[in-house]
């Protein structure tokens, strides 16, 4: 997708030196476009942990390239041990994200099939690129499937704007390209369907205000930024036709871990009769966990993310301000779990499926156990 | 209640010159305690509109003194017209707040009973003081009634901490003293009951982060500041025993207009089986409106409150930062309406009552129509 009308992905190997991986350091958006070079395995761990990159698909893709970076520097005589350590470090960065371990494990399996170090390195490079390409491809397909939902509402409304609410950033900046929740939105916009997006600002990290509103703006999609508290009121008053969110981990029973606050929007959607969809590439499924509320680990982050807010001053300077008393206690849970009963459907690269074990396993029969 | 261990009310006539009314300018909390003098009717309009003071009871009390201030300067030969204009200006400041028109109308009626200008001025002064004193008295009684709820939970939990979630600031800073939602909390704390309060930060204005956490801290009540997105997750995991919020307008059928986002917390409480109480002095009832969602006017405030966040920098300087792109569209609805079906009970100065027309009118028979 585009920034300043230039097409970008969120992660890509350097054009000249494929040992260097480039990312958009998203901490500076929307105020500044900063491209960062990741060179060492430690760079990748830091980039994920400190949220230079974030979002289900992009965390997976970054971990994929991170494993390649580890393979590059692993000593030949201690390759396995080195690589296992790198895998562990990467997986430890963000406990809720499902794509993370999925990508790391895919790399471990891929490298196991090769015998020489050079072959392992080559394999890990092609695998990292494949993970990124597949992510973009799957998101594009999610867009095609989700487009049908928006099209139908648009027809019901006789072309009046379709109002879509989204929480956090499950946009192209959260993936390699297109996004999950935004893919149907971009597809509808490209088809000329009249749409408007309500963007939850998404406290505390403000992914909605800083990223989703920005990327929609850059693509020319009409949008309105709202505090997270607003969605219930809008739904009560018929101002939302559809909710689409992303997910960081989805159980095979259809429970969805997504950015904290998603559960509250799902409750409001249910109460107001608004369809509530979750968009995800299948790499976000967790095929082991049955009960999302009980068993998905929820990341707790620093309380400073709640007490301090960053932005730019009138003079254009980046500044961080304290919004509360300095000595206040805070809690900062990164995600919550929306139970499957509140979800109208899951939009995957293979099509739309009910958030129910039977249907999910029918769509992904290779995961049947 | 106390700031720096000194007892305060939120509004009071100057000790020496009763023509001067003093308030705490709450825009500077928690970083600085600023006492502001209100001298002219315009000062009162500005103080309410620009939220130097806010909160159901305090808006009412400020409007009460505002009418006194108007009486002081009204010309004798045009008194009625002048006073009616002042009443109109005050009521126009905050459309959702019910106490506002209640206090203004009480003043108009009180002054009508007097014949001379001096008598009208005196009557408006004693009425303003009575409105403020009653507000404090009613809040104290709300505390006594609400205490019973907390005591019962504490006994059920065998003395383990009672976790109470609150949204926005319905604390003593929103009233003249004690607060509505916080009155039972302060009463329980004074009785030595082990309690802990989850404080919703309350975007966009951050009343929770700036005011509620601050006043609980000053009173020594254990509390944790959380993003508004967090409450659902906490309730899902049994970490909330009770929700108590305030209200800016409550219909006689039990629908509650309160700070935007309250409806989402009520939905989560219902879904998780957590009791959800609304605390209010009877001055907050609207005895005319039957359907809260349809008929309570919802204030829309400047989008700048969403895009810009104020706080203090590391060097202690007050600063405002832009969190999104500058040219983004925003919406800023101040309140939402929680339908009566989601409310466990209303805590009033007369006792606890179901959020149902029949029960409310039985408790307030003088309002029967």
XYZ file of C-alpha atoms in Angstrom:
738
model
C 0.000 0.000 0.000
C 1.014 3.626 -0.236
C 2.688 6.302 1.851
C 3.029 9.648 0.073
C 1.795 7.812 -3.014
C 4.831 5.497 -2.992
C 4.014 1.771 -2.680
C 5.529 0.100 0.387
C 5.604 -3.176 2.223
C 6.230 -3.141 5.973
C 9.312 -5.383 5.705
C 11.619 -6.223 2.814
C 15.198 -7.359 2.118
C 17.550 -4.616 0.978
C 17.654 -4.377 -2.807
C 21.465 -4.635 -2.969
C 22.504 -6.464 0.189
C 20.124 -9.231 1.084
C 21.728 -9.586 4.506
C 20.049 -6.342 5.479
C 16.319 -6.369 6.199
C 14.438 -3.086 6.140
C 11.322 -2.173 8.104
C 9.202 0.902 8.666
C 9.865 1.859 12.301
C 6.211 2.406 13.184
C 6.915 4.227 16.451
C 7.419 7.421 14.470
C 4.186 7.296 12.454
C 2.162 9.260 11.534
C 4.555 12.132 12.128
C 7.649 10.779 10.372
C 8.480 7.952 7.958
C 11.560 6.210 9.366
C 13.080 3.214 7.564
C 15.188 1.058 9.878
C 17.793 -1.529 8.908
C 17.819 -4.766 10.896
C 21.227 -6.455 10.794
C 21.649 -8.770 13.776
C 19.333 -11.290 15.502
C 19.248 -8.871 18.456
C 17.921 -6.115 16.177
C 14.971 -8.342 15.315
C 14.220 -9.186 18.955
C 14.288 -5.494 19.891
C 12.220 -4.434 16.874
C 9.424 -6.835 17.882
C 9.661 -6.265 21.626
C 9.789 -2.491 21.483
C 7.158 -2.370 18.765
C 9.130 -0.882 15.885
C 6.979 -3.487 14.146
C 3.731 -4.932 15.517
C 0.592 -6.665 14.356
C -0.113 -10.353 13.825
C 1.243 -10.894 10.322
C 4.156 -8.478 10.532
C 5.377 -9.999 13.807
C 5.371 -13.361 12.012
C 7.188 -12.021 8.958
C 9.754 -10.211 11.108
C 10.367 -13.371 13.141
C 10.839 -15.247 9.844
C 13.583 -12.837 8.738
C 14.932 -12.848 12.312
C 15.547 -16.586 12.032
C 17.350 -16.000 8.718
C 19.476 -13.372 10.425
C 20.320 -15.875 13.183
C 21.245 -18.517 10.586
C 23.615 -16.020 8.922
C 25.685 -15.582 12.074
C 25.326 -19.057 13.624
C 28.673 -20.907 13.901
C 28.789 -24.030 11.732
C 29.823 -26.349 14.573
C 27.093 -25.183 16.915
C 24.382 -24.306 14.415
C 21.423 -26.156 15.973
C 22.016 -24.848 19.486
C 22.510 -21.298 18.222
C 19.350 -21.411 16.117
C 17.280 -22.919 18.953
C 18.408 -20.106 21.233
C 17.480 -17.487 18.625
C 14.073 -19.135 18.216
C 13.495 -18.981 21.967
C 14.505 -15.310 22.153
C 12.150 -14.391 19.336
C 9.179 -16.328 20.734
C 9.645 -14.717 24.175
C 9.165 -11.178 22.821
C 5.365 -11.114 22.557
C 3.503 -13.920 24.380
C 0.037 -13.485 22.849
C 1.011 -13.307 19.158
C 0.325 -16.630 17.469
C 2.080 -15.895 14.171
C 5.350 -15.487 16.048
C 5.851 -19.121 17.070
C 4.211 -20.257 13.849
C 6.853 -18.445 11.754
C 9.748 -19.457 13.983
C 8.722 -23.117 13.967
C 8.279 -23.050 10.198
C 11.852 -21.799 9.889
C 13.182 -24.479 12.269
C 11.477 -27.216 10.240
C 12.673 -25.728 6.938
C 16.300 -25.582 8.070
C 16.180 -29.129 9.470
C 15.601 -30.421 5.941
C 18.966 -29.029 4.785
C 22.384 -30.500 5.565
C 25.033 -27.772 4.996
C 25.133 -24.397 6.677
C 24.953 -22.592 3.317
C 21.900 -24.565 2.351
C 20.284 -23.843 5.702
C 20.926 -20.125 5.230
C 19.523 -20.174 1.707
C 16.509 -22.153 2.840
C 15.840 -19.768 5.728
C 16.023 -16.808 3.328
C 13.569 -18.302 0.852
C 11.328 -19.368 3.742
C 11.355 -15.849 5.245
C 10.467 -14.401 1.836
C 7.756 -17.052 1.398
C 6.252 -16.202 4.817
C 6.134 -12.523 3.843
C 4.755 -13.182 0.351
C 2.147 -15.602 1.632
C 1.078 -13.083 4.264
C 0.501 -10.477 1.556
C -1.233 -13.024 -0.673
C -3.494 -14.294 2.128
C -4.435 -10.740 3.114
C -5.344 -9.952 -0.478
C -7.628 -12.996 -0.538
C -9.176 -11.961 2.801
C -9.975 -8.700 1.038
C -11.750 -10.493 -1.796
C -13.857 -12.610 0.569
C -14.665 -9.710 2.910
C -15.598 -7.492 -0.027
C -18.742 -9.598 -0.538
C -19.984 -8.632 2.955
C -19.484 -4.909 2.343
C -20.995 -5.134 -1.133
C -24.153 -6.735 0.242
C -24.592 -4.040 2.911
C -23.975 -1.332 0.316
C -26.713 -2.816 -1.865
C -29.096 -3.041 1.112
C -28.359 0.626 1.844
C -28.856 1.512 -1.830
C -25.352 2.893 -2.120
C -25.443 5.050 1.021
C -22.059 4.950 2.802
C -21.282 1.689 4.593
C -20.001 2.567 8.078
C -17.361 0.135 9.305
C -15.866 0.254 12.791
C -12.415 -1.154 13.479
C -10.309 -1.433 16.620
C -6.510 -1.158 16.807
C -4.513 -1.533 13.606
C -5.160 -4.683 11.630
C -4.184 -2.689 8.579
C -1.404 -3.207 6.097
C 1.005 -1.839 8.705
C 0.151 -4.862 10.898
C 0.925 -7.287 8.079
C 3.247 -7.265 5.117
C 0.651 -5.651 2.854
C -3.164 -5.055 2.571
C -3.887 -5.922 6.235
C -6.510 -8.302 7.559
C -9.404 -6.140 8.830
C -8.563 -3.420 6.297
C -8.197 -5.713 3.279
C -11.980 -5.829 2.617
C -12.095 -2.058 3.198
C -9.369 -1.373 0.627
C -10.995 -3.828 -1.791
C -14.368 -2.070 -1.429
C -12.750 1.354 -1.841
C -11.012 0.191 -5.004
C -14.367 -1.029 -6.352
C -15.827 2.433 -5.807
C -18.183 1.389 -2.996
C -19.014 4.328 -0.732
C -17.520 3.471 2.679
C -16.558 5.276 5.865
C -14.439 3.876 8.682
C -14.796 4.646 12.415
C -11.259 4.281 13.788
C -10.935 3.428 17.499
C -7.886 5.320 18.737
C -6.864 2.211 20.738
C -5.379 3.162 24.060
C -2.847 2.917 25.434
C -0.535 2.592 22.439
C -2.874 4.514 20.088
C -2.430 2.220 17.092
C -5.737 3.493 15.706
C -4.855 7.188 15.975
C -1.256 6.771 14.868
C -1.501 3.985 12.285
C -5.016 3.056 11.104
C -6.253 6.609 10.561
C -2.924 7.378 8.864
C -2.965 4.457 6.453
C -6.639 4.968 5.546
C -5.875 8.646 4.942
C -2.909 7.794 2.696
C -5.173 5.490 0.655
C -7.947 8.080 0.457
C -10.504 6.083 2.464
C -12.915 8.381 4.397
C -12.455 7.829 8.137
C -13.168 9.375 11.535
C -10.986 8.931 14.592
C -12.905 8.212 17.826
C -12.022 7.460 21.447
C -12.413 3.753 22.271
C -15.381 4.661 24.465
C -17.466 5.818 21.501
C -18.366 2.656 19.566
C -21.268 1.583 21.796
C -23.043 4.912 21.363
C -22.553 4.795 17.574
C -23.919 1.253 17.324
C -26.913 2.122 19.536
C -27.788 4.869 17.070
C -27.457 2.858 13.851
C -24.238 4.600 12.859
C -22.234 1.388 12.401
C -23.176 -1.203 9.757
C -20.339 -3.598 10.336
C -17.416 -4.218 12.694
C -14.231 -5.813 11.338
C -11.226 -6.422 13.581
C -8.045 -8.462 13.380
C -6.701 -11.009 15.836
C -3.389 -11.988 17.365
C -4.452 -15.541 18.166
C -7.633 -17.457 17.368
C -8.449 -20.863 18.838
C -9.763 -23.648 16.586
C -13.009 -23.247 18.552
C -13.356 -19.634 17.341
C -12.324 -17.612 20.419
C -10.408 -14.509 19.375
C -7.574 -12.774 21.233
C -7.215 -9.262 19.895
C -6.179 -5.846 21.194
C -7.619 -5.057 24.622
C -11.097 -3.570 24.235
C -12.208 -5.758 21.318
C -14.472 -7.800 23.628
C -16.346 -4.611 24.635
C -17.044 -3.767 20.985
C -18.206 -7.321 20.297
C -20.672 -7.054 23.205
C -22.047 -3.785 21.836
C -22.324 -5.235 18.332
C -24.281 -8.206 19.708
C -26.521 -5.917 21.776
C -27.246 -3.654 18.795
C -27.525 -6.332 16.098
C -24.423 -5.184 14.205
C -22.449 -7.917 12.375
C -19.052 -8.503 13.982
C -16.355 -10.067 11.786
C -12.773 -11.059 12.539
C -10.305 -11.166 9.634
C -7.261 -13.431 9.820
C -4.817 -15.393 7.724
C -4.799 -19.024 8.886
C -1.312 -18.497 10.340
C -3.056 -16.770 13.261
C -4.988 -19.887 14.298
C -3.796 -21.728 17.364
C -4.649 -25.369 16.688
C -3.828 -26.436 20.266
C -5.992 -24.208 22.455
C -9.675 -24.975 22.997
C -10.700 -22.310 25.553
C -9.441 -18.850 24.604
C -10.460 -17.036 27.786
C -8.858 -19.630 30.020
C -5.778 -20.547 28.032
C -4.496 -17.771 25.749
C -1.634 -16.014 27.569
C -2.309 -12.272 27.835
C 0.722 -10.010 27.557
C 1.121 -7.373 30.262
C 3.147 -4.381 29.206
C 4.758 -1.486 31.052
C 2.455 0.859 32.960
C 4.411 3.748 31.469
C 2.483 3.161 28.228
C -0.641 4.193 30.177
C 0.823 7.120 32.128
C 2.850 8.702 29.329
C 1.567 9.794 25.917
C 3.827 10.710 23.000
C 3.098 13.059 20.163
C 4.384 16.228 18.582
C 4.236 19.725 19.975
C 3.124 22.824 18.109
C 6.738 23.406 17.095
C 6.945 19.918 15.589
C 9.085 18.448 18.344
C 8.459 14.888 19.535
C 7.543 15.019 23.205
C 6.248 12.662 25.885
C 3.861 13.936 28.541
C 2.735 12.461 31.852
C -1.073 12.447 32.051
C -1.540 11.331 35.669
C 0.245 11.745 38.978
C 3.731 10.283 38.596
C 3.380 7.755 41.441
C 0.089 6.166 40.365
C -0.282 2.376 39.961
C -1.324 1.190 36.508
C -2.232 -2.053 34.745
C -1.605 -2.600 31.040
C -3.078 -5.794 29.593
C -2.336 -5.951 25.868
C -5.211 -8.144 24.716
C -8.579 -9.533 25.634
C -10.458 -12.558 24.375
C -13.763 -12.300 22.536
C -15.696 -15.546 22.925
C -16.851 -17.188 19.696
C -20.546 -16.698 20.586
C -20.174 -12.945 19.906
C -18.599 -13.369 16.462
C -20.639 -13.355 13.249
C -17.869 -14.920 11.194
C -14.156 -15.280 10.521
C -12.825 -13.958 7.207
C -9.860 -16.146 6.189
C -7.871 -16.542 2.986
C -10.039 -19.558 2.156
C -13.363 -17.800 2.714
C -15.764 -16.822 5.469
C -16.420 -19.377 8.195
C -18.514 -19.472 11.379
C -16.488 -19.120 14.607
C -17.188 -22.759 15.476
C -14.848 -25.733 15.775
C -16.812 -27.882 13.326
C -16.842 -25.240 10.597
C -13.263 -24.142 11.141
C -11.971 -27.719 10.905
C -14.100 -28.335 7.828
C -12.401 -25.360 6.160
C -8.941 -26.440 7.377
C -9.223 -30.258 7.235
C -5.423 -30.688 7.379
C -5.610 -29.552 11.021
C -8.165 -32.207 11.985
C -7.237 -34.072 15.120
C -12.370 15.697 51.080
C -8.641 16.268 51.168
C -5.852 17.565 48.959
C -2.417 17.539 50.612
C -4.301 16.634 53.800
C -6.239 19.914 53.739
C -10.043 19.544 53.573
C -11.628 21.154 50.506
C -14.930 21.559 48.781
C -14.939 22.058 45.011
C -16.812 25.388 45.224
C -17.261 27.871 48.057
C -17.962 31.573 48.656
C -14.907 33.624 49.643
C -14.538 33.812 53.424
C -14.353 37.635 53.449
C -16.138 38.776 50.320
C -19.203 36.727 49.578
C -19.478 38.277 46.109
C -16.485 36.161 45.096
C -16.981 32.456 44.523
C -13.948 30.196 44.548
C -13.468 26.942 42.666
C -10.678 24.458 42.084
C -9.781 24.875 38.405
C -9.692 21.170 37.637
C -7.923 21.541 34.301
C -4.617 21.723 36.160
C -5.053 18.607 38.303
C -3.305 16.389 39.230
C -0.198 18.402 38.461
C -1.096 21.689 40.142
C -3.737 22.917 42.602
C -5.148 26.136 41.149
C -7.885 28.061 42.996
C -9.859 30.337 40.663
C -12.085 33.253 41.624
C -15.369 33.609 39.727
C -16.637 37.197 39.755
C -18.992 37.805 36.837
C -21.816 35.740 35.261
C -19.529 35.279 32.241
C -16.880 33.700 34.491
C -19.403 31.064 35.516
C -20.442 30.310 31.935
C -16.799 29.923 30.893
C -15.905 27.825 33.941
C -18.643 25.305 33.109
C -18.173 25.355 29.338
C -14.398 25.043 29.370
C -14.514 22.508 32.170
C -12.692 24.363 34.927
C -15.476 22.591 36.834
C -17.349 19.517 35.593
C -19.409 16.632 36.933
C -23.143 16.399 37.593
C -23.388 17.912 41.080
C -20.660 20.496 40.667
C -22.121 21.800 37.407
C -25.396 22.242 39.292
C -23.757 23.983 42.258
C -21.729 26.243 39.960
C -24.854 27.156 38.006
C -26.545 27.951 41.327
C -23.809 30.425 42.264
C -23.774 31.655 38.652
C -27.402 32.717 39.010
C -26.502 34.531 42.240
C -23.689 36.287 40.392
C -26.172 37.334 37.688
C -28.593 38.649 40.318
C -25.798 40.757 41.818
C -25.206 42.656 38.588
C -28.747 42.673 37.145
C -30.191 46.222 36.787
C -33.199 46.761 39.051
C -35.476 47.993 36.239
C -34.715 45.049 33.961
C -34.087 42.345 36.536
C -36.336 39.583 35.153
C -35.100 39.917 31.580
C -31.469 40.002 32.712
C -31.882 36.947 34.931
C -33.717 34.994 32.234
C -30.868 35.697 29.819
C -28.292 34.542 32.394
C -30.316 31.370 32.974
C -30.358 30.673 29.236
C -26.601 31.219 28.901
C -25.865 28.867 31.779
C -28.190 26.103 30.536
C -26.648 26.275 27.046
C -23.145 25.424 28.316
C -23.533 21.645 28.695
C -26.600 20.092 27.038
C -26.534 16.643 28.662
C -26.108 17.690 32.310
C -29.438 17.463 34.121
C -28.380 19.228 37.336
C -27.654 22.349 35.332
C -31.227 23.240 34.389
C -32.456 21.847 37.706
C -30.279 24.327 39.661
C -31.001 27.252 37.350
C -34.764 26.675 37.519
C -34.618 26.335 41.296
C -32.949 29.731 41.433
C -35.523 31.311 39.088
C -38.372 29.999 41.266
C -36.653 31.111 44.483
C -36.114 34.658 43.216
C -39.677 34.917 41.913
C -40.914 34.613 45.502
C -39.113 37.830 46.503
C -40.182 41.357 45.644
C -37.156 43.687 46.041
C -33.840 43.333 44.257
C -31.958 43.054 47.559
C -34.250 40.284 48.699
C -33.854 38.505 45.394
C -30.063 38.699 45.717
C -30.156 37.413 49.282
C -32.513 34.633 48.334
C -30.315 33.591 45.396
C -27.287 33.502 47.700
C -28.959 31.302 50.309
C -30.389 29.116 47.526
C -26.943 28.692 45.922
C -25.497 27.732 49.313
C -28.420 25.376 49.927
C -27.883 23.678 46.541
C -24.213 23.150 47.408
C -24.901 21.965 50.964
C -27.664 19.620 49.856
C -25.378 18.184 47.189
C -22.758 17.382 49.830
C -25.419 16.029 52.190
C -27.051 13.854 49.524
C -23.668 12.463 48.458
C -22.865 11.573 52.060
C -26.152 9.671 52.284
C -25.416 7.926 48.964
C -22.219 6.798 50.661
C -24.110 5.315 53.594
C -26.537 3.408 51.372
C -23.842 2.195 48.991
C -21.647 1.088 51.874
C -24.083 -1.762 52.557
C -23.395 -3.210 49.076
C -19.618 -3.136 49.551
C -19.892 -4.520 53.098
C -21.904 -7.486 51.872
C -19.382 -8.318 49.129
C -16.537 -7.965 51.617
C -18.247 -10.436 53.928
C -18.868 -12.855 51.045
C -15.156 -12.588 50.173
C -14.200 -13.095 53.831
C -12.414 -9.765 53.977
C -10.393 -10.192 50.767
C -10.150 -6.886 48.886
C -13.355 -5.780 47.166
C -12.460 -4.710 43.611
C -14.596 -1.836 42.378
C -14.424 -0.465 38.846
C -15.441 3.106 38.096
C -15.568 5.134 34.896
C -14.863 8.864 34.560
C -14.885 10.988 37.707
C -18.021 10.776 39.791
C -15.822 11.598 42.746
C -15.930 14.499 45.150
C -14.365 16.640 42.420
C -17.545 16.088 40.346
C -19.766 17.224 43.215
C -19.376 19.611 46.088
C -18.003 16.913 48.388
C -17.851 13.070 48.786
C -18.926 12.350 45.184
C -21.649 9.993 44.014
C -19.883 6.826 42.786
C -17.001 7.405 45.194
C -19.130 8.130 48.264
C -19.660 4.414 49.061
C -15.951 3.839 48.367
C -14.870 6.528 50.833
C -17.409 5.275 53.371
C -16.069 1.712 53.063
C -12.471 2.923 53.312
C -13.306 4.872 56.463
C -14.869 1.730 57.954
C -11.624 -0.141 57.337
C -13.025 -2.438 54.647
C -10.291 -3.682 52.325
C -11.076 -2.190 48.897
C -9.280 -1.544 45.632
C -10.529 0.639 42.791
C -9.920 0.085 39.051
C -9.917 3.589 37.578
C -10.868 3.903 33.885
C -8.663 6.664 32.489
C -11.701 7.978 30.542
C -10.684 9.251 27.149
C -10.686 11.747 25.701
C -10.637 14.163 28.620
C -8.916 11.688 30.984
C -11.045 12.496 34.042
C -10.121 9.108 35.502
C -6.364 9.536 35.087
C -6.306 13.186 36.080
C -9.015 13.356 38.757
C -10.308 10.020 40.080
C -6.910 8.379 40.567
C -5.696 11.631 42.114
C -8.516 12.019 44.620
C -8.406 8.340 45.635
C -4.651 8.674 46.091
C -5.064 11.779 48.255
C -7.549 9.878 50.443
C -5.308 6.811 50.661
C -7.655 4.463 48.800
C -5.722 1.749 46.882
C -6.342 2.152 43.156
C -5.006 1.166 39.728
C -5.300 3.287 36.615
C -6.351 1.373 33.485
C -7.118 2.227 29.859
C -10.873 2.252 29.159
C -10.393 -0.861 27.035
C -9.390 -2.980 30.030
C -12.572 -3.440 32.091
C -14.050 -6.251 29.998
C -10.953 -8.400 30.393
C -10.870 -7.792 34.154
C -14.541 -8.712 34.556
C -14.109 -11.850 32.432
C -11.408 -12.973 34.841
C -13.248 -12.312 38.102
C -11.099 -9.295 38.936
C -14.049 -6.911 39.419
C -16.640 -7.457 42.174
C -18.703 -4.371 41.561
C -19.045 -1.470 39.126
C -20.210 1.920 40.428
C -20.532 4.901 38.105
C -22.173 8.302 38.256
C -24.630 9.872 35.825
C -25.268 13.233 34.218
C -28.944 12.574 33.567
C -31.198 9.670 34.521
C -34.732 9.219 33.188
C -37.567 8.313 35.570
C -37.616 4.993 33.694
C -34.040 4.249 34.804
C -32.004 4.945 31.640
C -28.665 6.507 32.523
C -26.676 9.056 30.524
C -23.103 9.035 31.746
C -19.626 9.615 30.319
C -19.139 8.002 26.911
C -18.057 4.372 27.381
C -20.263 3.618 30.390
C -22.631 1.546 28.221
C -19.723 -0.719 27.186
C -18.849 -1.406 30.832
C -22.488 -2.112 31.661
C -22.602 -4.674 28.833
C -19.473 -6.394 30.152
C -20.836 -6.397 33.705
C -24.056 -8.025 32.480
C -22.128 -10.581 30.420
C -19.863 -11.478 33.353
C -22.460 -11.364 36.141
C -20.877 -8.359 37.885
C -23.305 -6.020 39.735
C -23.531 -2.619 38.029
C -24.710 0.294 40.179
C -25.282 3.948 39.330
C -24.997 6.497 42.165
C -26.892 9.785 41.943
C -28.479 12.498 44.008
C -32.119 12.910 42.967
C -31.241 16.266 41.371
C -29.831 14.242 38.454
C -33.194 12.677 37.576
C -34.995 13.987 34.526
C -38.676 13.584 35.336
C -39.763 14.425 31.771
C -37.891 11.951 29.590
C -39.091 8.367 29.187
C -36.654 6.949 26.596
C -33.042 7.818 27.392
C -31.473 6.496 24.197
C -33.936 8.329 21.979
C -34.417 11.552 23.895
C -31.433 12.556 26.048
C -29.398 15.134 24.063
C -25.785 14.024 23.733
C -23.165 16.759 23.844
C -20.595 16.760 21.036
C -17.338 18.439 21.953
C -14.344 19.655 19.949
C -12.354 17.024 18.062
C -9.201 18.661 19.397
C -9.909 16.920 22.715
C -9.308 13.642 20.843
C -6.296 14.685 18.753
C -4.403 16.599 21.426
C -3.341 15.295 24.852
C -2.072 17.504 27.655
C 0.271 16.591 30.447
C 3.626 17.537 31.884
C 7.037 16.936 30.389
C 10.061 15.516 32.194
C 11.092 19.060 33.062
C 7.708 19.728 34.675
C 6.410 21.938 31.886
C 2.763 21.721 30.844
C 2.643 20.672 27.199
C 0.062 19.586 24.633
C 0.949 16.993 22.026
C -0.758 15.952 18.809
C -1.229 12.163 18.738
C -2.517 11.723 15.171
C -2.013 13.346 11.790
C -3.040 16.997 12.086
C -5.683 16.862 9.347
C -7.615 13.818 10.568
C -11.409 13.918 11.106
C -12.592 13.127 14.624
C -15.856 12.670 16.520
C -16.199 13.458 20.217
C -19.495 12.435 21.802
C -19.434 13.289 25.506
C -21.918 10.740 26.826
C -23.732 7.534 26.061
C -26.912 6.067 27.471
C -26.981 2.814 29.408
C -30.450 1.267 29.186
C -32.098 0.415 32.511
C -32.079 -3.330 31.734
C -28.290 -3.393 32.282
C -28.404 -1.675 35.681
C -28.517 -3.599 38.976
C -29.673 -0.606 40.965
C -29.563 3.139 41.521
C -27.988 4.408 44.744
C -29.776 7.634 45.727
C -29.827 9.754 48.878
C -33.039 7.977 49.873
C -31.722 4.466 49.377
C -31.119 1.874 46.671
C -33.810 1.449 44.042
C -34.259 -0.711 40.942
C -33.795 1.155 37.644
C -37.511 0.865 36.899
C -40.207 3.543 36.601
C -42.491 1.908 39.189
C -39.777 1.645 41.838
C -38.283 5.065 41.140
C -41.682 6.777 41.429
C -42.434 4.828 44.615
C -39.214 6.211 46.125
C -39.930 9.737 44.832
C -43.756 9.905 45.100
C -43.732 13.725 44.832
C -42.759 13.299 41.172
C -45.732 11.046 40.372
C -47.614 12.104 37.285
